[in-house]
């Protein structure tokens, strides 16, 4: 059974994961409007991944006999200054999510809830990947600078991303 503090904190995280999805959909729509369909596709895959994260938390709450309570999702930003600024915002966002996961781990440990601590370790590793993938695009976009050719190549590469739920997410 989950204690109420942990149940509330995971419910907040479910909201944060769904917000992340909403944010990436919004970033994808920005890229559509900027004729960067590859980056839009990347964001779409990222948005789907975030919903899988939310689902993973929801399944866990249910498994532990808790209650998932959905709250309103905040409106995400709709405009960014450039493609680079959008990915910088995505990287910033992932760093914030990593802090939230770290806080959850600290809470689980202070409450002696080692099952939740163990469950959260998947997200600790996932955040390494989340920060790395947004960071990689930021670095490439910085290198390409204002070059139209460079930006075209990056957009093409980003368009190769497809959403495939990792086996670990399908448990
Ligand atoms: Fe669900 Fe991008 O962290």
PDB file of C-alpha atoms and ligand atoms in Angstrom:
ATOM      1  CA  UNK A   1       0.000   0.000   0.000  1.00  0.00           C
ATOM      2  CA  UNK A   2       1.312   3.441  -0.877  1.00  0.00           C
ATOM      3  CA  UNK A   3       1.386   6.014   1.880  1.00  0.00           C
ATOM      4  CA  UNK A   4      -0.578   9.167   1.134  1.00  0.00           C
ATOM      5  CA  UNK A   5       2.494  11.432   0.811  1.00  0.00           C
ATOM      6  CA  UNK A   6       3.993   9.181  -1.860  1.00  0.00           C
ATOM      7  CA  UNK A   7       0.649   8.673  -3.568  1.00  0.00           C
ATOM      8  CA  UNK A   8       0.230  12.473  -3.828  1.00  0.00           C
ATOM      9  CA  UNK A   9       3.805  12.971  -5.061  1.00  0.00           C
ATOM     10  CA  UNK A  10       3.418  10.317  -7.786  1.00  0.00           C
ATOM     11  CA  UNK A  11       0.107  11.853  -8.821  1.00  0.00           C
ATOM     12  CA  UNK A  12       1.952  15.160  -9.228  1.00  0.00           C
ATOM     13  CA  UNK A  13       4.544  13.372 -11.347  1.00  0.00           C
ATOM     14  CA  UNK A  14       1.802  11.873 -13.541  1.00  0.00           C
ATOM     15  CA  UNK A  15       0.627  15.432 -14.150  1.00  0.00           C
ATOM     16  CA  UNK A  16       4.217  16.509 -14.946  1.00  0.00           C
ATOM     17  CA  UNK A  17       4.658  13.658 -17.452  1.00  0.00           C
ATOM     18  CA  UNK A  18       1.375  14.471 -19.210  1.00  0.00           C
ATOM     19  CA  UNK A  19       2.378  18.141 -19.246  1.00  0.00           C
ATOM     20  CA  UNK A  20       5.697  17.084 -20.818  1.00  0.00           C
ATOM     21  CA  UNK A  21       3.777  15.345 -23.557  1.00  0.00           C
ATOM     22  CA  UNK A  22       1.623  18.436 -24.080  1.00  0.00           C
ATOM     23  CA  UNK A  23       4.731  20.632 -24.203  1.00  0.00           C
ATOM     24  CA  UNK A  24       6.356  18.436 -26.866  1.00  0.00           C
ATOM     25  CA  UNK A  25       3.170  18.376 -28.947  1.00  0.00           C
ATOM     26  CA  UNK A  26       3.241  22.181 -28.800  1.00  0.00           C
ATOM     27  CA  UNK A  27       6.915  22.240 -29.824  1.00  0.00           C
ATOM     28  CA  UNK A  28       6.048  19.864 -32.680  1.00  0.00           C
ATOM     29  CA  UNK A  29       3.318  22.224 -33.868  1.00  0.00           C
ATOM     30  CA  UNK A  30       5.798  25.105 -33.743  1.00  0.00           C
ATOM     31  CA  UNK A  31       8.172  23.096 -35.964  1.00  0.00           C
ATOM     32  CA  UNK A  32       5.307  22.275 -38.360  1.00  0.00           C
ATOM     33  CA  UNK A  33       4.644  26.008 -38.685  1.00  0.00           C
ATOM     34  CA  UNK A  34       8.360  26.607 -39.299  1.00  0.00           C
ATOM     35  CA  UNK A  35       8.480  23.981 -42.080  1.00  0.00           C
ATOM     36  CA  UNK A  36      10.782  21.709 -40.080  1.00  0.00           C
ATOM     37  CA  UNK A  37       8.850  18.485 -40.447  1.00  0.00           C
ATOM     38  CA  UNK A  38      11.733  16.308 -39.246  1.00  0.00           C
ATOM     39  CA  UNK A  39      11.944  18.164 -35.929  1.00  0.00           C
ATOM     40  CA  UNK A  40       8.138  18.001 -35.696  1.00  0.00           C
ATOM     41  CA  UNK A  41       8.333  14.222 -36.041  1.00  0.00           C
ATOM     42  CA  UNK A  42      11.019  14.042 -33.351  1.00  0.00           C
ATOM     43  CA  UNK A  43       8.799  16.025 -30.991  1.00  0.00           C
ATOM     44  CA  UNK A  44       5.821  13.833 -31.782  1.00  0.00           C
ATOM     45  CA  UNK A  45       7.789  10.700 -30.845  1.00  0.00           C
ATOM     46  CA  UNK A  46       8.951  12.434 -27.663  1.00  0.00           C
ATOM     47  CA  UNK A  47       5.350  13.376 -26.794  1.00  0.00           C
ATOM     48  CA  UNK A  48       4.284   9.738 -27.125  1.00  0.00           C
ATOM     49  CA  UNK A  49       7.167   8.613 -24.956  1.00  0.00           C
ATOM     50  CA  UNK A  50       6.034  10.995 -22.218  1.00  0.00           C
ATOM     51  CA  UNK A  51       2.558   9.453 -22.230  1.00  0.00           C
ATOM     52  CA  UNK A  52       4.178   6.058 -21.747  1.00  0.00           C
ATOM     53  CA  UNK A  53       6.040   7.500 -18.736  1.00  0.00           C
ATOM     54  CA  UNK A  54       2.728   8.737 -17.318  1.00  0.00           C
ATOM     55  CA  UNK A  55       1.173   5.334 -17.935  1.00  0.00           C
ATOM     56  CA  UNK A  56       4.027   3.588 -16.188  1.00  0.00           C
ATOM     57  CA  UNK A  57       3.452   5.745 -13.083  1.00  0.00           C
ATOM     58  CA  UNK A  58      -0.318   5.157 -13.267  1.00  0.00           C
ATOM     59  CA  UNK A  59       0.143   1.386 -13.459  1.00  0.00           C
ATOM     60  CA  UNK A  60       2.445   1.519 -10.468  1.00  0.00           C
ATOM     61  CA  UNK A  61      -0.043   3.469  -8.329  1.00  0.00           C
ATOM     62  CA  UNK A  62      -2.762   0.962  -9.225  1.00  0.00           C
ATOM     63  CA  UNK A  63      -0.523  -2.011  -8.507  1.00  0.00           C
ATOM     64  CA  UNK A  64       0.245  -0.649  -5.050  1.00  0.00           C
ATOM     65  CA  UNK A  65      -3.428  -0.131  -4.240  1.00  0.00           C
ATOM     66  CA  UNK A  66      -3.302   3.667  -4.597  1.00  0.00           C
ATOM     67  CA  UNK A  67      -5.650   6.006  -6.450  1.00  0.00           C
ATOM     68  CA  UNK A  68      -4.677   7.914  -9.585  1.00  0.00           C
ATOM     69  CA  UNK A  69      -6.228  11.388  -9.521  1.00  0.00           C
ATOM     70  CA  UNK A  70      -5.853  13.428 -12.685  1.00  0.00           C
ATOM     71  CA  UNK A  71      -5.570  17.201 -12.421  1.00  0.00           C
ATOM     72  CA  UNK A  72      -5.738  20.023 -14.971  1.00  0.00           C
ATOM     73  CA  UNK A  73      -2.797  20.258 -17.368  1.00  0.00           C
ATOM     74  CA  UNK A  74      -1.112  23.657 -17.632  1.00  0.00           C
ATOM     75  CA  UNK A  75      -1.110  25.431 -20.998  1.00  0.00           C
ATOM     76  CA  UNK A  76       2.307  25.013 -22.643  1.00  0.00           C
ATOM     77  CA  UNK A  77       4.154  27.821 -24.480  1.00  0.00           C
ATOM     78  CA  UNK A  78       3.339  27.982 -28.191  1.00  0.00           C
ATOM     79  CA  UNK A  79       6.169  30.056 -29.668  1.00  0.00           C
ATOM     80  CA  UNK A  80       9.930  29.879 -29.496  1.00  0.00           C
ATOM     81  CA  UNK A  81      12.559  32.170 -31.029  1.00  0.00           C
ATOM     82  CA  UNK A  82      14.133  29.475 -33.205  1.00  0.00           C
ATOM     83  CA  UNK A  83      14.615  25.742 -33.605  1.00  0.00           C
ATOM     84  CA  UNK A  84      17.685  25.960 -31.388  1.00  0.00           C
ATOM     85  CA  UNK A  85      15.759  27.874 -28.697  1.00  0.00           C
ATOM     86  CA  UNK A  86      13.065  25.179 -28.799  1.00  0.00           C
ATOM     87  CA  UNK A  87      15.521  22.353 -28.186  1.00  0.00           C
ATOM     88  CA  UNK A  88      17.268  24.419 -25.482  1.00  0.00           C
ATOM     89  CA  UNK A  89      13.868  24.740 -23.790  1.00  0.00           C
ATOM     90  CA  UNK A  90      13.344  20.975 -24.173  1.00  0.00           C
ATOM     91  CA  UNK A  91      16.733  20.305 -22.542  1.00  0.00           C
ATOM     92  CA  UNK A  92      15.911  22.720 -19.720  1.00  0.00           C
ATOM     93  CA  UNK A  93      12.607  20.981 -19.253  1.00  0.00           C
ATOM     94  CA  UNK A  94      14.236  17.550 -19.026  1.00  0.00           C
ATOM     95  CA  UNK A  95      16.668  18.860 -16.410  1.00  0.00           C
ATOM     96  CA  UNK A  96      13.659  19.997 -14.366  1.00  0.00           C
ATOM     97  CA  UNK A  97      12.032  16.577 -14.760  1.00  0.00           C
ATOM     98  CA  UNK A  98      15.273  14.948 -13.572  1.00  0.00           C
ATOM     99  CA  UNK A  99      15.104  17.115 -10.408  1.00  0.00           C
ATOM    100  CA  UNK A 100      11.501  16.015  -9.850  1.00  0.00           C
ATOM    101  CA  UNK A 101      12.502  12.356 -10.148  1.00  0.00           C
ATOM    102  CA  UNK A 102      15.405  12.920  -7.735  1.00  0.00           C
ATOM    103  CA  UNK A 103      13.013  14.527  -5.245  1.00  0.00           C
ATOM    104  CA  UNK A 104      10.701  11.521  -5.553  1.00  0.00           C
ATOM    105  CA  UNK A 105      13.597   9.158  -4.824  1.00  0.00           C
ATOM    106  CA  UNK A 106      14.531  11.236  -1.752  1.00  0.00           C
ATOM    107  CA  UNK A 107      10.936  11.124  -0.549  1.00  0.00           C
ATOM    108  CA  UNK A 108      10.664   7.352  -1.079  1.00  0.00           C
ATOM    109  CA  UNK A 109      13.869   6.853   0.920  1.00  0.00           C
ATOM    110  CA  UNK A 110      12.828   9.166   3.741  1.00  0.00           C
ATOM    111  CA  UNK A 111       9.527   7.263   3.970  1.00  0.00           C
ATOM    112  CA  UNK A 112      11.363   3.892   3.903  1.00  0.00           C
ATOM    113  CA  UNK A 113       9.383   2.921   0.788  1.00  0.00           C
ATOM    114  CA  UNK A 114      12.002   0.764  -0.956  1.00  0.00           C
ATOM    115  CA  UNK A 115       9.528  -0.607  -3.490  1.00  0.00           C
ATOM    116  CA  UNK A 116       8.919   2.918  -4.797  1.00  0.00           C
ATOM    117  CA  UNK A 117      12.637   3.657  -4.614  1.00  0.00           C
ATOM    118  CA  UNK A 118      13.324   0.572  -6.738  1.00  0.00           C
ATOM    119  CA  UNK A 119      10.532   1.430  -9.206  1.00  0.00           C
ATOM    120  CA  UNK A 120      11.924   4.958  -9.615  1.00  0.00           C
ATOM    121  CA  UNK A 121      15.384   3.740 -10.602  1.00  0.00           C
ATOM    122  CA  UNK A 122      14.068   3.067 -14.120  1.00  0.00           C
ATOM    123  CA  UNK A 123      13.216   6.778 -14.370  1.00  0.00           C
ATOM    124  CA  UNK A 124      16.606   7.797 -12.962  1.00  0.00           C
ATOM    125  CA  UNK A 125      18.290   5.978 -15.879  1.00  0.00           C
ATOM    126  CA  UNK A 126      15.699   7.194 -18.362  1.00  0.00           C
ATOM    127  CA  UNK A 127      16.432  10.816 -17.429  1.00  0.00           C
ATOM    128  CA  UNK A 128      20.100  10.333 -18.349  1.00  0.00           C
ATOM    129  CA  UNK A 129      18.892   9.395 -21.828  1.00  0.00           C
ATOM    130  CA  UNK A 130      16.277  12.163 -21.956  1.00  0.00           C
ATOM    131  CA  UNK A 131      18.825  14.871 -21.176  1.00  0.00           C
ATOM    132  CA  UNK A 132      21.381  13.325 -23.540  1.00  0.00           C
ATOM    133  CA  UNK A 133      19.053  13.165 -26.552  1.00  0.00           C
ATOM    134  CA  UNK A 134      17.826  16.777 -26.240  1.00  0.00           C
ATOM    135  CA  UNK A 135      21.399  17.900 -25.497  1.00  0.00           C
ATOM    136  CA  UNK A 136      22.726  16.198 -28.621  1.00  0.00           C
ATOM    137  CA  UNK A 137      20.282  18.092 -30.839  1.00  0.00           C
ATOM    138  CA  UNK A 138      21.173  21.381 -29.107  1.00  0.00           C
ATOM    139  CA  UNK A 139      24.874  20.780 -29.815  1.00  0.00           C
ATOM    140  CA  UNK A 140      24.256  19.933 -33.465  1.00  0.00           C
ATOM    141  CA  UNK A 141      22.024  22.971 -33.958  1.00  0.00           C
ATOM    142  CA  UNK A 142      24.640  25.233 -32.365  1.00  0.00           C
ATOM    143  CA  UNK A 143      27.265  23.829 -34.720  1.00  0.00           C
ATOM    144  CA  UNK A 144      25.041  24.332 -37.761  1.00  0.00           C
ATOM    145  CA  UNK A 145      24.380  27.952 -36.714  1.00  0.00           C
ATOM    146  CA  UNK A 146      22.519  29.938 -39.331  1.00  0.00           C
ATOM    147  CA  UNK A 147      23.592  27.705 -42.209  1.00  0.00           C
ATOM    148  CA  UNK A 148      20.513  26.688 -44.195  1.00  0.00           C
ATOM    149  CA  UNK A 149      22.252  23.546 -45.456  1.00  0.00           C
ATOM    150  CA  UNK A 150      23.236  22.469 -41.945  1.00  0.00           C
ATOM    151  CA  UNK A 151      19.734  23.043 -40.626  1.00  0.00           C
ATOM    152  CA  UNK A 152      18.276  21.079 -43.532  1.00  0.00           C
ATOM    153  CA  UNK A 153      20.537  18.117 -42.745  1.00  0.00           C
ATOM    154  CA  UNK A 154      19.672  18.182 -39.034  1.00  0.00           C
ATOM    155  CA  UNK A 155      15.963  18.330 -39.785  1.00  0.00           C
ATOM    156  CA  UNK A 156      16.297  15.336 -42.087  1.00  0.00           C
ATOM    157  CA  UNK A 157      18.135  13.384 -39.400  1.00  0.00           C
ATOM    158  CA  UNK A 158      15.575  14.295 -36.710  1.00  0.00           C
ATOM    159  CA  UNK A 159      12.843  13.017 -39.014  1.00  0.00           C
ATOM    160  CA  UNK A 160      14.303   9.501 -38.767  1.00  0.00           C
ATOM    161  CA  UNK A 161      13.173   9.165 -35.167  1.00  0.00           C
ATOM    162  CA  UNK A 162      10.323   6.718 -34.693  1.00  0.00           C
ATOM    163  CA  UNK A 163       8.475   5.974 -31.517  1.00  0.00           C
ATOM    164  CA  UNK A 164       8.952   2.401 -30.354  1.00  0.00           C
ATOM    165  CA  UNK A 165       7.997   1.641 -26.777  1.00  0.00           C
ATOM    166  CA  UNK A 166      11.008  -0.069 -25.156  1.00  0.00           C
ATOM    167  CA  UNK A 167      10.245  -3.538 -23.747  1.00  0.00           C
ATOM    168  CA  UNK A 168      10.766  -2.171 -20.241  1.00  0.00           C
ATOM    169  CA  UNK A 169       7.795   0.135 -20.782  1.00  0.00           C
ATOM    170  CA  UNK A 170       5.475  -2.657 -21.796  1.00  0.00           C
ATOM    171  CA  UNK A 171       5.656  -4.550 -18.493  1.00  0.00           C
TER     172      UNK A 171
HETATM  173 FE1  LIG B   1       9.219  11.786 -18.873  1.00  0.00          FE
HETATM  174 FE2  LIG B   1      11.107  13.398 -20.668  1.00  0.00          FE
HETATM  175  O1  LIG B   1      10.754  12.683 -19.007  1.00  0.00           O
END
